[in-house]
Structure formats: C-alpha cells, structure tokens
Coordinates of C-alpha atoms and ligand atoms in Angstrom, one line a residue:
M66 CA -80.4 -31.0 -20.9
R67 CA -78.8 -28.0 -22.5
K68 CA -75.1 -28.6 -23.4
A69 CA -72.7 -26.0 -21.9
D70 CA -71.3 -23.5 -24.4
P71 CA -67.4 -24.1 -24.2
A72 CA -66.7 -20.5 -25.3
K73 CA -68.9 -19.1 -22.6
Q74 CA -67.3 -21.5 -20.1
N75 CA -63.8 -20.1 -21.0
T76 CA -65.0 -16.6 -20.6
D77 CA -66.4 -17.4 -17.2
I78 CA -63.1 -19.0 -16.1
F79 CA -61.1 -16.0 -17.4
D80 CA -63.4 -13.5 -15.6
K81 CA -63.1 -15.4 -12.4
L82 CA -59.4 -15.6 -12.7
F83 CA -59.2 -11.9 -13.6
D84 CA -61.3 -10.8 -10.6
Q85 CA -60.0 -13.0 -8.0
C86 CA -56.2 -13.0 -8.6
H87 CA -54.5 -11.5 -5.6
V88 CA -50.9 -11.5 -6.7
N89 CA -50.9 -11.1 -10.4
A90 CA -52.0 -7.7 -11.6
M91 CA -54.0 -8.0 -14.9
L92 CA -55.1 -5.6 -17.6
V93 CA -57.2 -5.9 -20.7
L94 CA -56.1 -3.6 -23.5
D95 CA -57.7 -3.1 -26.9
Q96 CA -55.6 -3.9 -30.0
H97 CA -54.2 -0.3 -30.0
G98 CA -53.1 -0.5 -26.4
H99 CA -56.0 1.4 -24.7
I100 CA -56.9 0.2 -21.3
L101 CA -60.3 -1.5 -21.1
K102 CA -60.2 -3.2 -17.7
I103 CA -57.9 -3.7 -14.7
N104 CA -58.3 -6.2 -11.9
N105 CA -58.3 -5.7 -8.1
A106 CA -54.7 -7.0 -7.8
F107 CA -53.6 -4.2 -10.2
E108 CA -55.5 -1.6 -8.2
D109 CA -53.8 -2.9 -5.0
A110 CA -50.3 -3.0 -6.5
F111 CA -50.3 0.3 -8.5
G112 CA -52.9 2.4 -6.7
F113 CA -55.0 3.2 -9.8
T114 CA -58.8 2.6 -10.0
E115 CA -60.4 1.4 -13.3
K116 CA -61.9 4.8 -13.6
D117 CA -58.5 6.4 -13.5
L118 CA -57.2 4.4 -16.4
S119 CA -60.2 3.3 -18.5
G120 CA -59.8 4.4 -22.1
K121 CA -56.2 5.7 -21.5
H122 CA -53.3 4.3 -23.5
M123 CA -51.1 1.9 -21.6
R124 CA -48.1 4.3 -22.2
V125 CA -49.3 6.2 -19.0
L126 CA -48.0 3.2 -17.1
F127 CA -44.5 3.5 -18.5
T128 CA -41.7 5.8 -17.2
E129 CA -40.9 8.9 -19.2
Q130 CA -37.7 7.4 -20.3
D131 CA -39.4 4.2 -21.6
Q132 CA -42.0 6.4 -23.3
K133 CA -39.2 8.3 -25.1
A134 CA -37.7 5.0 -26.1
Q135 CA -41.1 4.0 -27.5
R136 CA -41.2 0.8 -25.5
P137 CA -45.0 0.7 -25.3
E138 CA -45.3 0.9 -29.1
M139 CA -42.6 -1.8 -29.5
E140 CA -44.4 -4.1 -27.1
L141 CA -47.7 -3.7 -29.1
I142 CA -45.9 -4.6 -32.4
V143 CA -44.3 -7.7 -30.8
V144 CA -47.4 -9.0 -29.2
K145 CA -49.4 -8.6 -32.4
R146 CA -46.7 -10.1 -34.5
Q147 CA -45.8 -13.2 -32.4
G148 CA -48.9 -13.5 -30.2
F149 CA -47.1 -12.7 -26.9
S150 CA -44.4 -10.6 -25.5
T151 CA -42.5 -10.4 -22.2
D152 CA -40.8 -7.5 -20.6
H153 CA -38.9 -6.4 -17.5
N154 CA -39.3 -2.7 -16.8
Y155 CA -40.7 -0.1 -14.5
S156 CA -44.4 0.4 -14.2
M157 CA -45.6 3.7 -12.6
H158 CA -47.5 3.7 -9.4
K159 CA -50.3 6.3 -9.1
N160 CA -48.1 8.1 -6.5
G161 CA -45.4 8.6 -9.1
H162 CA -43.0 6.0 -7.9
P163 CA -41.7 3.5 -10.4
I164 CA -42.1 -0.2 -9.5
W165 CA -40.0 -3.0 -11.1
V166 CA -42.3 -5.4 -12.8
S167 CA -42.1 -8.5 -15.0
G168 CA -44.9 -8.5 -17.5
E169 CA -46.4 -10.9 -20.1
S170 CA -48.8 -9.8 -22.8
V171 CA -50.9 -12.2 -24.8
W172 CA -52.8 -11.5 -28.0
V173 CA -56.4 -12.7 -27.8
P174 CA -58.3 -12.3 -31.1
A175 CA -62.1 -12.1 -31.4
S176 CA -62.8 -12.2 -27.6
K177 CA -65.8 -10.7 -26.0
Y178 CA -63.7 -7.4 -26.0
G179 CA -63.0 -7.9 -29.7
N180 CA -59.3 -8.3 -30.7
C181 CA -57.6 -7.6 -27.3
I182 CA -54.4 -8.0 -25.3
I183 CA -54.3 -9.5 -21.8
K184 CA -51.4 -8.3 -19.8
V185 CA -50.3 -10.1 -16.6
I186 CA -47.9 -8.2 -14.4
Q187 CA -45.9 -9.3 -11.4
N188 CA -44.4 -6.9 -8.9
I189 CA -40.7 -7.9 -8.6
H190 CA -39.5 -4.7 -7.0
A191 CA -38.3 -6.3 -3.7
Q192 CA -36.5 -9.0 -5.7
K193 CA -34.9 -6.4 -8.0
L194 CA -33.8 -4.3 -5.0
Q195 CA -32.2 -7.4 -3.5
E196 CA -30.5 -8.2 -6.8
K197 CA -29.2 -4.6 -7.0
F198 CA -28.0 -4.7 -3.5
L199 CA -26.3 -8.1 -4.1
S200 CA -24.6 -6.9 -7.3
E201 CA -23.5 -3.7 -5.5
A202 CA -22.2 -5.7 -2.6
N203 CA -20.4 -8.0 -5.0
E204 CA -18.9 -5.2 -6.9
F205 CA -17.9 -3.5 -3.7
S206 CA -16.1 -6.6 -2.4
S207 CA -14.4 -7.2 -5.8
I208 CA -13.1 -3.6 -5.8
I209 CA -11.8 -4.1 -2.2
L210 CA -10.2 -7.4 -3.1
E211 CA -8.6 -6.0 -6.2
N212 CA -7.2 -3.0 -4.2
I213 CA -6.0 -4.6 -1.0
G214 CA -2.3 -4.9 -0.7
D215 CA -2.6 -8.5 0.6
A216 CA -2.4 -11.3 -1.9
M217 CA -5.5 -13.4 -1.8
L218 CA -6.6 -16.8 -3.0
V219 CA -9.6 -19.0 -2.4
V220 CA -9.2 -22.7 -2.8
N221 CA -11.7 -25.6 -2.5
E222 CA -11.2 -28.8 -0.6
E223 CA -9.4 -30.3 -3.6
R224 CA -7.0 -27.3 -3.4
M225 CA -8.1 -26.0 -6.7
I226 CA -7.7 -22.2 -6.9
L227 CA -11.1 -20.6 -7.4
K228 CA -10.4 -16.9 -6.9
T229 CA -7.4 -14.6 -6.9
N230 CA -6.6 -10.9 -6.9
A231 CA -4.1 -8.6 -8.5
S232 CA -1.7 -8.4 -5.5
L233 CA -1.3 -12.2 -5.7
Y234 CA 0.0 -12.0 -9.3
E235 CA 2.2 -9.1 -8.4
M236 CA 3.7 -11.0 -5.4
F237 CA 4.5 -14.0 -7.5
D238 CA 5.4 -12.0 -10.6
L239 CA 2.9 -13.9 -12.7
T240 CA 0.7 -12.9 -15.6
P241 CA -2.8 -11.9 -14.3
E242 CA -5.7 -14.4 -14.3
T243 CA -3.6 -17.4 -15.0
L244 CA -4.0 -19.2 -11.7
E245 CA -7.7 -19.8 -11.4
G246 CA -8.5 -23.4 -12.1
T247 CA -5.0 -24.6 -11.3
Y248 CA -3.9 -26.3 -8.1
L249 CA -2.3 -24.8 -5.0
P250 CA 0.5 -27.4 -4.7
D251 CA 1.6 -26.6 -8.2
L252 CA 1.8 -22.9 -7.3
E253 CA 3.7 -23.7 -4.1
K254 CA 6.2 -25.9 -6.1
S255 CA 6.8 -23.3 -8.8
Q256 CA 7.3 -20.5 -6.3
N257 CA 9.4 -22.5 -3.9
I258 CA 7.0 -21.7 -1.1
S259 CA 5.1 -23.9 1.4
F260 CA 1.9 -22.6 3.1
E261 CA 1.9 -25.8 5.2
I262 CA -1.8 -25.8 5.4
A263 CA -3.3 -29.0 6.9
E264 CA -4.4 -31.7 4.3
K265 CA -7.9 -31.7 5.6
F266 CA -10.1 -28.7 6.4
E267 CA -11.1 -30.4 9.6
N268 CA -7.5 -30.1 10.8
I269 CA -7.4 -26.3 10.3
P270 CA -8.2 -24.4 13.4
Q271 CA -11.8 -23.4 13.3
D272 CA -11.3 -19.9 14.8
N273 CA -9.7 -17.0 13.0
T274 CA -6.3 -17.5 14.5
F275 CA -4.5 -19.5 11.8
K276 CA -1.8 -16.9 11.3
K277 CA 1.9 -17.5 10.9
E278 CA 5.0 -15.9 9.5
F279 CA 7.5 -17.6 7.4
Q280 CA 10.5 -16.9 5.2
W281 CA 10.1 -17.2 1.4
S282 CA 13.0 -17.3 -1.1
P283 CA 11.4 -16.4 -4.4
P284 CA 13.2 -17.9 -7.4
G285 CA 16.1 -15.6 -8.3
S286 CA 15.4 -12.9 -5.7
N287 CA 16.0 -12.0 -2.1
T288 CA 14.4 -13.7 0.9
R289 CA 11.1 -12.1 1.9
M290 CA 9.1 -12.4 5.1
L291 CA 5.5 -13.4 4.6
Q292 CA 2.5 -13.4 6.9
L293 CA -0.1 -16.0 6.2
N294 CA -3.8 -15.7 7.3
C295 CA -6.4 -18.4 6.6
K296 CA -10.1 -18.6 7.1
I297 CA -12.5 -21.4 6.2
L298 CA -15.5 -19.9 4.3
N299 CA -19.0 -21.5 4.5
Q300 CA -17.8 -23.5 7.5
Q301 CA -21.1 -25.3 8.1
G302 CA -22.1 -26.0 4.5
N303 CA -20.8 -28.7 2.2
D304 CA -19.2 -26.3 -0.2
R305 CA -16.4 -25.2 2.1
K306 CA -13.6 -23.1 0.8
L307 CA -10.4 -21.7 2.2
L308 CA -9.5 -18.1 2.0
I309 CA -5.7 -17.5 2.1
L310 CA -4.3 -14.0 2.6
L311 CA -0.6 -13.4 2.2
R312 CA 1.1 -10.2 3.4
D313 CA 4.7 -9.2 2.6
V314 CA 5.9 -8.0 6.0
T315 CA 9.6 -7.8 5.0
E316 CA 9.9 -4.0 5.1
Q317 CA 7.9 -3.8 8.3
R318 CA 10.1 -6.4 10.1
E319 CA 13.2 -4.7 8.8
A320 CA 12.0 -1.4 10.1
E321 CA 11.3 -2.9 13.5
Q322 CA 14.7 -4.5 13.5
Q323 CA 16.3 -1.2 12.5
R324 CA 14.4 0.7 15.2
E325 CA 15.6 -1.8 17.8
D326 CA 19.2 -1.7 16.6
F327 CA 19.0 2.1 16.5
I328 CA 17.8 2.3 20.1
N329 CA 20.6 -0.1 21.1
F330 CA 23.2 2.0 19.2
V331 CA 22.0 5.2 20.7
S332 CA 22.0 4.0 24.2
H333 CA 25.5 2.5 23.7
E334 CA 26.8 5.6 22.0
L335 CA 25.6 7.8 24.8
R336 CA 26.4 5.5 27.7
N337 CA 30.1 5.0 26.6
P338 CA 31.3 8.5 26.6
M339 CA 29.3 9.4 29.6
A340 CA 30.8 6.5 31.6
N341 CA 34.3 7.7 30.4
V342 CA 33.6 11.3 31.5
A343 CA 32.4 10.0 34.9
L344 CA 35.6 7.9 35.3
V345 CA 37.8 10.8 34.2
L346 CA 36.2 13.1 36.8
E347 CA 36.8 10.6 39.5
L348 CA 40.5 10.2 38.5
L349 CA 40.9 14.0 38.1
N350 CA 39.8 14.4 41.7
E351 CA 42.5 12.0 42.8
F352 CA 45.3 13.5 40.7
M353 CA 44.4 17.0 41.5
D354 CA 44.9 16.2 45.2
K355 CA 48.4 14.9 44.3
Q356 CA 49.0 17.9 42.0
Q357 CA 50.1 15.8 39.0
K358 CA 49.9 18.2 36.1
E359 CA 50.8 15.9 33.3
Q360 CA 48.2 13.3 34.2
T361 CA 45.5 15.9 34.8
D362 CA 46.1 17.4 31.4
E363 CA 45.8 14.0 29.7
L364 CA 42.5 13.3 31.6
L365 CA 41.1 16.7 30.7
R366 CA 41.9 15.9 27.0
K367 CA 40.1 12.6 27.4
A368 CA 37.1 14.2 29.0
N369 CA 37.0 16.8 26.3
M370 CA 37.1 14.1 23.6
N371 CA 34.2 12.2 25.2
L372 CA 32.1 15.3 25.5
K373 CA 32.8 16.1 21.8
R374 CA 31.7 12.6 20.9
L375 CA 28.5 13.0 23.0
N376 CA 27.9 16.3 21.2
Q377 CA 28.5 14.7 17.9
V378 CA 26.0 11.8 18.6
I379 CA 23.3 14.3 19.6
S380 CA 24.0 16.5 16.5
E381 CA 23.9 13.5 14.2
L382 CA 20.6 12.4 15.6
H383 CA 19.2 15.9 15.4
D384 CA 20.5 16.5 11.8
S385 CA 19.3 13.2 10.5
T386 CA 15.8 13.9 11.8
R387 CA 15.9 17.4 10.3
A388 CA 17.1 15.9 7.0
A389 CA 14.4 13.3 6.9
T390 CA 11.7 16.0 7.5
G391 CA 13.2 18.3 4.9
N392 CA 14.3 20.9 7.6
L393 CA 18.0 20.9 7.0
R394 CA 18.2 24.6 6.1
L395 CA 21.4 26.2 4.9
E396 CA 22.8 29.6 5.9
K397 CA 25.0 30.6 3.0
T398 CA 27.7 33.2 3.3
H399 CA 30.8 34.2 1.3
F400 CA 34.0 32.8 2.9
N401 CA 37.5 31.7 2.2
L402 CA 37.8 28.1 1.2
G403 CA 41.4 27.6 2.5
D404 CA 40.5 29.0 5.9
M405 CA 37.5 26.8 6.1
I406 CA 39.5 23.7 5.3
A407 CA 42.2 24.8 7.8
E408 CA 39.6 25.2 10.6
A409 CA 38.2 21.7 9.9
T410 CA 41.6 20.0 9.9
D411 CA 42.7 21.8 13.0
T412 CA 39.7 20.7 15.0
V413 CA 40.4 17.1 14.0
K414 CA 44.1 17.4 14.7
L415 CA 43.3 18.5 18.2
L416 CA 41.6 15.2 18.8
Y417 CA 44.2 13.1 17.0
P418 CA 47.4 15.0 17.7
H419 CA 49.6 12.1 16.5
R420 CA 48.0 11.8 13.0
A421 CA 49.1 13.7 10.0
I422 CA 46.6 15.6 7.9
S423 CA 47.8 17.5 4.8
C424 CA 46.0 19.6 2.3
K425 CA 46.9 19.4 -1.3
D426 CA 46.2 22.4 -3.6
C427 CA 44.1 24.2 -1.0
P428 CA 43.2 27.4 -2.7
S429 CA 42.3 30.7 -0.9
T430 CA 39.3 31.2 -3.2
E431 CA 36.2 32.7 -1.9
I432 CA 33.1 30.5 -2.2
Y433 CA 29.4 31.0 -1.3
A434 CA 28.0 28.1 0.8
D435 CA 27.1 27.2 4.4
R436 CA 30.5 27.3 6.1
F437 CA 29.4 25.6 9.3
R438 CA 27.8 22.7 7.4
L439 CA 30.8 22.2 5.0
I440 CA 33.1 22.1 8.1
Q441 CA 30.7 19.4 9.5
V442 CA 31.1 17.3 6.3
L443 CA 34.8 17.7 6.2
N444 CA 35.0 16.9 9.9
N445 CA 33.0 13.7 9.3
Y446 CA 35.2 12.6 6.4
L447 CA 38.4 13.3 8.4
T448 CA 37.2 11.7 11.6
N449 CA 36.2 8.6 9.7
A450 CA 39.6 8.5 8.2
M451 CA 41.1 8.7 11.6
K452 CA 38.7 6.1 13.0
Y453 CA 38.7 3.5 10.2
A454 CA 42.2 3.8 8.7
A455 CA 45.3 2.5 10.4
S456 CA 46.9 4.9 12.8
A457 CA 50.0 5.2 10.6
S458 CA 48.0 6.3 7.6
D459 CA 48.4 9.9 6.4
V460 CA 45.2 11.7 5.5
I461 CA 45.2 14.0 2.5
V462 CA 42.6 16.7 1.7
E463 CA 42.5 17.6 -1.9
V464 CA 40.6 20.4 -3.7
V465 CA 40.0 20.5 -7.5
I466 CA 37.7 22.5 -9.7
Q467 CA 36.0 20.3 -12.2
N468 CA 33.3 21.3 -14.8
G469 CA 32.2 24.3 -12.8
S470 CA 32.1 22.4 -9.5
L471 CA 34.3 22.4 -6.5
V472 CA 35.4 18.8 -5.6
I473 CA 36.9 18.2 -2.2
S474 CA 38.2 14.8 -1.2
V475 CA 39.7 13.1 1.8
S476 CA 42.0 10.1 1.2
D477 CA 43.4 7.7 3.7
Q478 CA 45.6 4.6 3.3
G479 CA 43.4 2.4 5.5
P480 CA 42.0 -1.1 5.0
G481 CA 39.7 0.1 2.2
I482 CA 36.1 -0.8 1.7
P483 CA 34.8 -4.0 -0.2
P484 CA 33.2 -3.0 -3.5
D485 CA 29.8 -4.4 -2.6
Q486 CA 29.6 -2.0 0.4
L487 CA 30.5 1.1 -1.5
P488 CA 27.0 1.9 -2.8
H489 CA 25.5 1.7 0.7
L490 CA 28.0 3.9 2.7
F491 CA 25.8 7.1 2.5
N492 CA 22.6 5.3 3.5
K493 CA 20.9 6.0 6.8
Y494 CA 22.2 3.7 9.6
Y495 CA 24.6 1.9 7.3
R496 CA 27.7 0.5 9.0
G497 CA 30.4 -1.5 7.3
Q498 CA 30.6 -5.1 8.4
S499 CA 34.3 -5.1 9.3
T500 CA 33.9 -1.7 11.2
A501 CA 30.7 -2.5 13.1
K502 CA 32.6 -3.0 16.4
L503 CA 33.9 0.6 16.4
D504 CA 31.6 3.3 17.9
G505 CA 29.2 4.9 15.5
L506 CA 25.5 5.3 14.5
G507 CA 25.9 5.0 10.8
L508 CA 24.4 8.5 10.4
G509 CA 27.5 10.6 9.7
L510 CA 27.8 10.0 6.0
Y511 CA 24.0 10.1 5.6
V512 CA 23.9 13.6 7.1
C513 CA 26.9 14.6 4.9
K514 CA 24.9 13.4 1.8
E515 CA 21.9 15.5 2.8
I516 CA 24.0 18.6 3.5
I517 CA 25.7 18.4 0.1
A518 CA 22.4 17.6 -1.7
A519 CA 21.0 20.8 -0.1
H520 CA 23.9 22.6 -1.8
G521 CA 22.9 21.0 -5.1
G522 CA 26.0 18.8 -5.0
Q523 CA 27.0 15.1 -4.8
V524 CA 28.9 12.7 -2.5
W525 CA 30.7 9.5 -3.5
A526 CA 33.6 7.3 -2.4
T527 CA 36.2 5.1 -4.2
S528 CA 38.3 2.5 -2.5
Q529 CA 40.8 -0.2 -3.0
L530 CA 41.1 -3.0 -0.5
R531 CA 44.3 -2.8 1.6
K532 CA 45.2 0.5 -0.2
G533 CA 42.8 3.0 1.2
S534 CA 39.7 5.0 0.5
T535 CA 38.8 8.4 -0.8
F536 CA 35.6 10.2 0.1
F537 CA 34.5 13.1 -2.2
F538 CA 31.9 15.8 -2.2
S539 CA 31.2 18.3 -5.0
I540 CA 29.2 21.5 -4.9
P541 CA 28.4 23.7 -7.9
L542 CA 30.3 27.0 -8.0
Ligands
ADP876 P1 29.6 5.6 11.5 O1 31.0 6.1 11.4 O2 28.9 6.2 12.7 O3 29.5 4.2 11.4 P2 29.3 6.9 8.9 O4 28.0 7.2 8.2 O5 30.2 8.0 9.2 O6 28.8 6.2 10.3 O7 30.0 5.8 8.1 C1 29.3 4.6 7.6 C2 30.3 3.5 7.4 O8 31.2 3.7 6.3 C3 31.2 3.2 8.6 O9 30.5 2.3 9.5 C4 32.3 2.5 7.9 O10 32.0 1.1 7.8 C5 32.4 3.1 6.5 N1 33.5 4.1 6.4 C6 33.4 5.4 6.5 N2 34.6 6.0 6.3 C7 35.5 5.0 6.1 C8 36.9 5.0 5.8 N3 37.6 6.1 5.7 N4 37.5 3.8 5.7 C9 36.7 2.6 5.8 N5 35.4 2.6 6.0 C10 34.8 3.8 6.2

C-alpha cells in the first residue's frame, strides 16, 4: 500500500478549509502582497469575485486613509519579519462601504503558491457598531451626570461609594474624586448628614417613590433643605447598586414661603384699609344725619388716610415689579430742591399732624432728577420714621453736598435697628423682626433703592439702638 504524502495531505486540508469556510473570509497573497486567491466567504462578505481581485495588490482592500498611512506595507513587513501579524481596521466592500474587520496574516514559506501569506478576516462590523454605540451612550450619560445640578452617588450593598459626580463634591465642599472607594457612613458622619437609608436593600421600597426632604446643617454653615431620591439599579441581578440623588431645594422652598407670605401680606394690607373705609362710610352716614361736623371731619381724614395707604400698597407692588423687570424709568426735569423737600414733608405732615418734621440746611438749589420719584423716596423715609419711631420723636431732614453728590437724610429718635438687620433693610420683602406686627409689605425701601440706583446714587442707613435711625440717599450732581 502506498503511504500517504503528509505535505499533500496538509495541502488538501487547507484547500478544504479555504473553500468551505462560511464565516471566515480568507485570502492568499504572494510575498509582495498581490492577491492570488480568495474564498467564497470573502466573496460573500466583501462582494468581490476572484476575477475582480486576482493579481491586484491587497492595498485595494484598504481605505484611502490607511493607504496614505502605508498600513498595507507595514503589515507586509511585520508578517515577513515575525511570521504573523494581526490588525483591526476597515476593509473595503466592493460597493465602496468600509467594513470593520479583524484580520490575521500568516507567513507560509515554500507552499504550493511559493512563499505566500494567508490572511483570515472576520467581519466585526456589527460588534464594532455596538461598541461605538455603547461608548457614545456611556459618554453621553457621563456628560449628563457631570452636568446635572443634582449631587449623585452610587453605592453597593456594602455601602461603598462607586460613582460620584461634580455636583456632589460641590455640595459637600470636597476635593473632586476623593470619595470613590470610601464608605457612605463615613461621608454621612463627616458631613453631619443622615440619609436614613434602610440597612438592607430589600427594605428599600422597590418602586421609584423613595423620596424625602430633610434639613441638613453643614459643618460651619447655614441649614439647607435637601431632597433625596433613591433608586435600586440592577434590581433583579446579584450586583445590585443604589443610586442616590440629592437636590438642594433651599432656595426653592424659601421662594415658595416668600410667595405665600407675600400673598398673605398683600391680602392683609389691602383688606385692612378697605375694612376701615367701609366702617368710616357707615359712621359718616350716621353722623351726617346728626350733623356733627367735628366727628365727620375726623372720619373723612381717616378715610383719606386709608385710601392713601391703599394707593401706596398698590404703587409699591407696581413699582417693585417694574424695578424687577428693569422698567422703572425716570422722567428727569430741573427743579428746586427746597420746594421738593417742602412738598414731601407737607404731604406727610397732613397724615401725621401731631408730629414735628424739620428741615436742616435745605437749600433752594436747582437739581436735575425725577422730582416725582425723589418725593416718593423722601415720603417713604418720612413715613417709616413716623411709623417706626416713637410718637414723641422729632424727625429731621438734612441736606449736604459731599464729593459732588447730594446727600439727603431723614433721622428719627426711635427705637433704632439692631446692627445685624441693617444690611437687609433695603432687600425686597424685608421686614424687621420687632416691627413685623405693624402694617407693611417690606417693599418701600426696596423701591427707594431701585429709584436711587436708577439715578446712579446709593442708599444706606445708620442706627443706634434706643437712640434712633438715619436713612440716607445720595445722587450724583
Ligand atoms: P415696610 O415699612 O412695609 O415694612 P420698608 O421697606 O419701608 O417696608 O421697611 C423695611 C423695614 O425696615 C421695616 O419693616 C422696619 O423693620 C425697618 N425700618 C424702616 N424704617 C425704619 C425706622 N425709621 N426705624 C426703625 N426701623 C425701620
């Protein structure tokens, strides 16, 4: 019996493999990289027939960019030098579309094709697209996480912190990227915070409703209101994690409270004078029948005062909204300063006939400003002095010219204002603690500040407890 020739047997096996492979595309190249043969799988995957490629250099299968980078030549050098080479790159389909492939080339010396290279190619396009999609999705969620205002942490069942974002470090005033790998209870302890999350994941509500608000007193800083949201990730698997989202809702809650207080204020401020006017009208009716002149005069004065108050509340509301939207426009004219101050004091004197208001150094200089608005500011300062200072207190208006600015002040000898309240007096809705029971919206001084700012000037106040307060405004001349 004739003995089988092992070399021939190997060639037969290779040929069979080459022809019958369905998944792995294969090429035989000569030692210079010219295509000698391609298999059926290659034809199926890349659309070329053997006739299309036979004798052509394998560079035709590379993209233009790879050709420019001399990747085909480099591949040949490597395969000849080390006997094989691998690569991940695009291979061109006959229709011009690049397909992601993973290839392996093997150097085969002295074969039936002479010194040749056998190249096996796998189409990994779908896998590559998926990878690209995943990495884009990952990048997308990382960008979102980094940019959301909510502080975020992910912990495992042992409470080890696995993932964090920039807002978390900002909230806790910590150096970025120092928390991952540390434990949640340590963070809670150092920040004087307790998330009160159940010990076991099983005890955490399974739906998305684990949401609560709690107060947090950060070390060395004011109390904040935080909203906590939790969600178990990978609920069914054995690698469960907990996503914790923290939102600082302090400003939001304060704004809601302010809005509520404001509505209460406004309704109170409008209802009171209206009820007074209604009562006065009823009494007037009665007294007029009896023709009691003195009483009717007094009632008319009261009705007038209440209507003025109503008018003032409505104007303050209107002006504060105009100031907030930048619509507080000035109508400047030339006018006499002394006359303007006299008009403002006279109006207030009418309402408070028993109170003394004097003007110190009131010059009859002419100035250029919005007369109506300056009267409004002075009126506010004077009315506040009447309202908040004891009834015996004299009120003094003083005018000085300082560094090219006109400075007007209104002083009273009232109870004064505690030093910690002074910086807030001109804020919107601010009302002093001891004066909160008196009528007022806390908008008067805010509107004054805006009017004076529109003139390019400034407002401020000084005060001494039990001695009195002085409110100033300055406008450049
Ligand atoms: P309102 O008078 O409506 O409260 P304002 O903005 O005019 O609003 O005043 C804000 C706060 O400033 C007042 O609530 C009061 O506490 C304080 N204030 C203003 N003027 C005086 C004053 N002359 N003496 C003491 N406190 C004053």
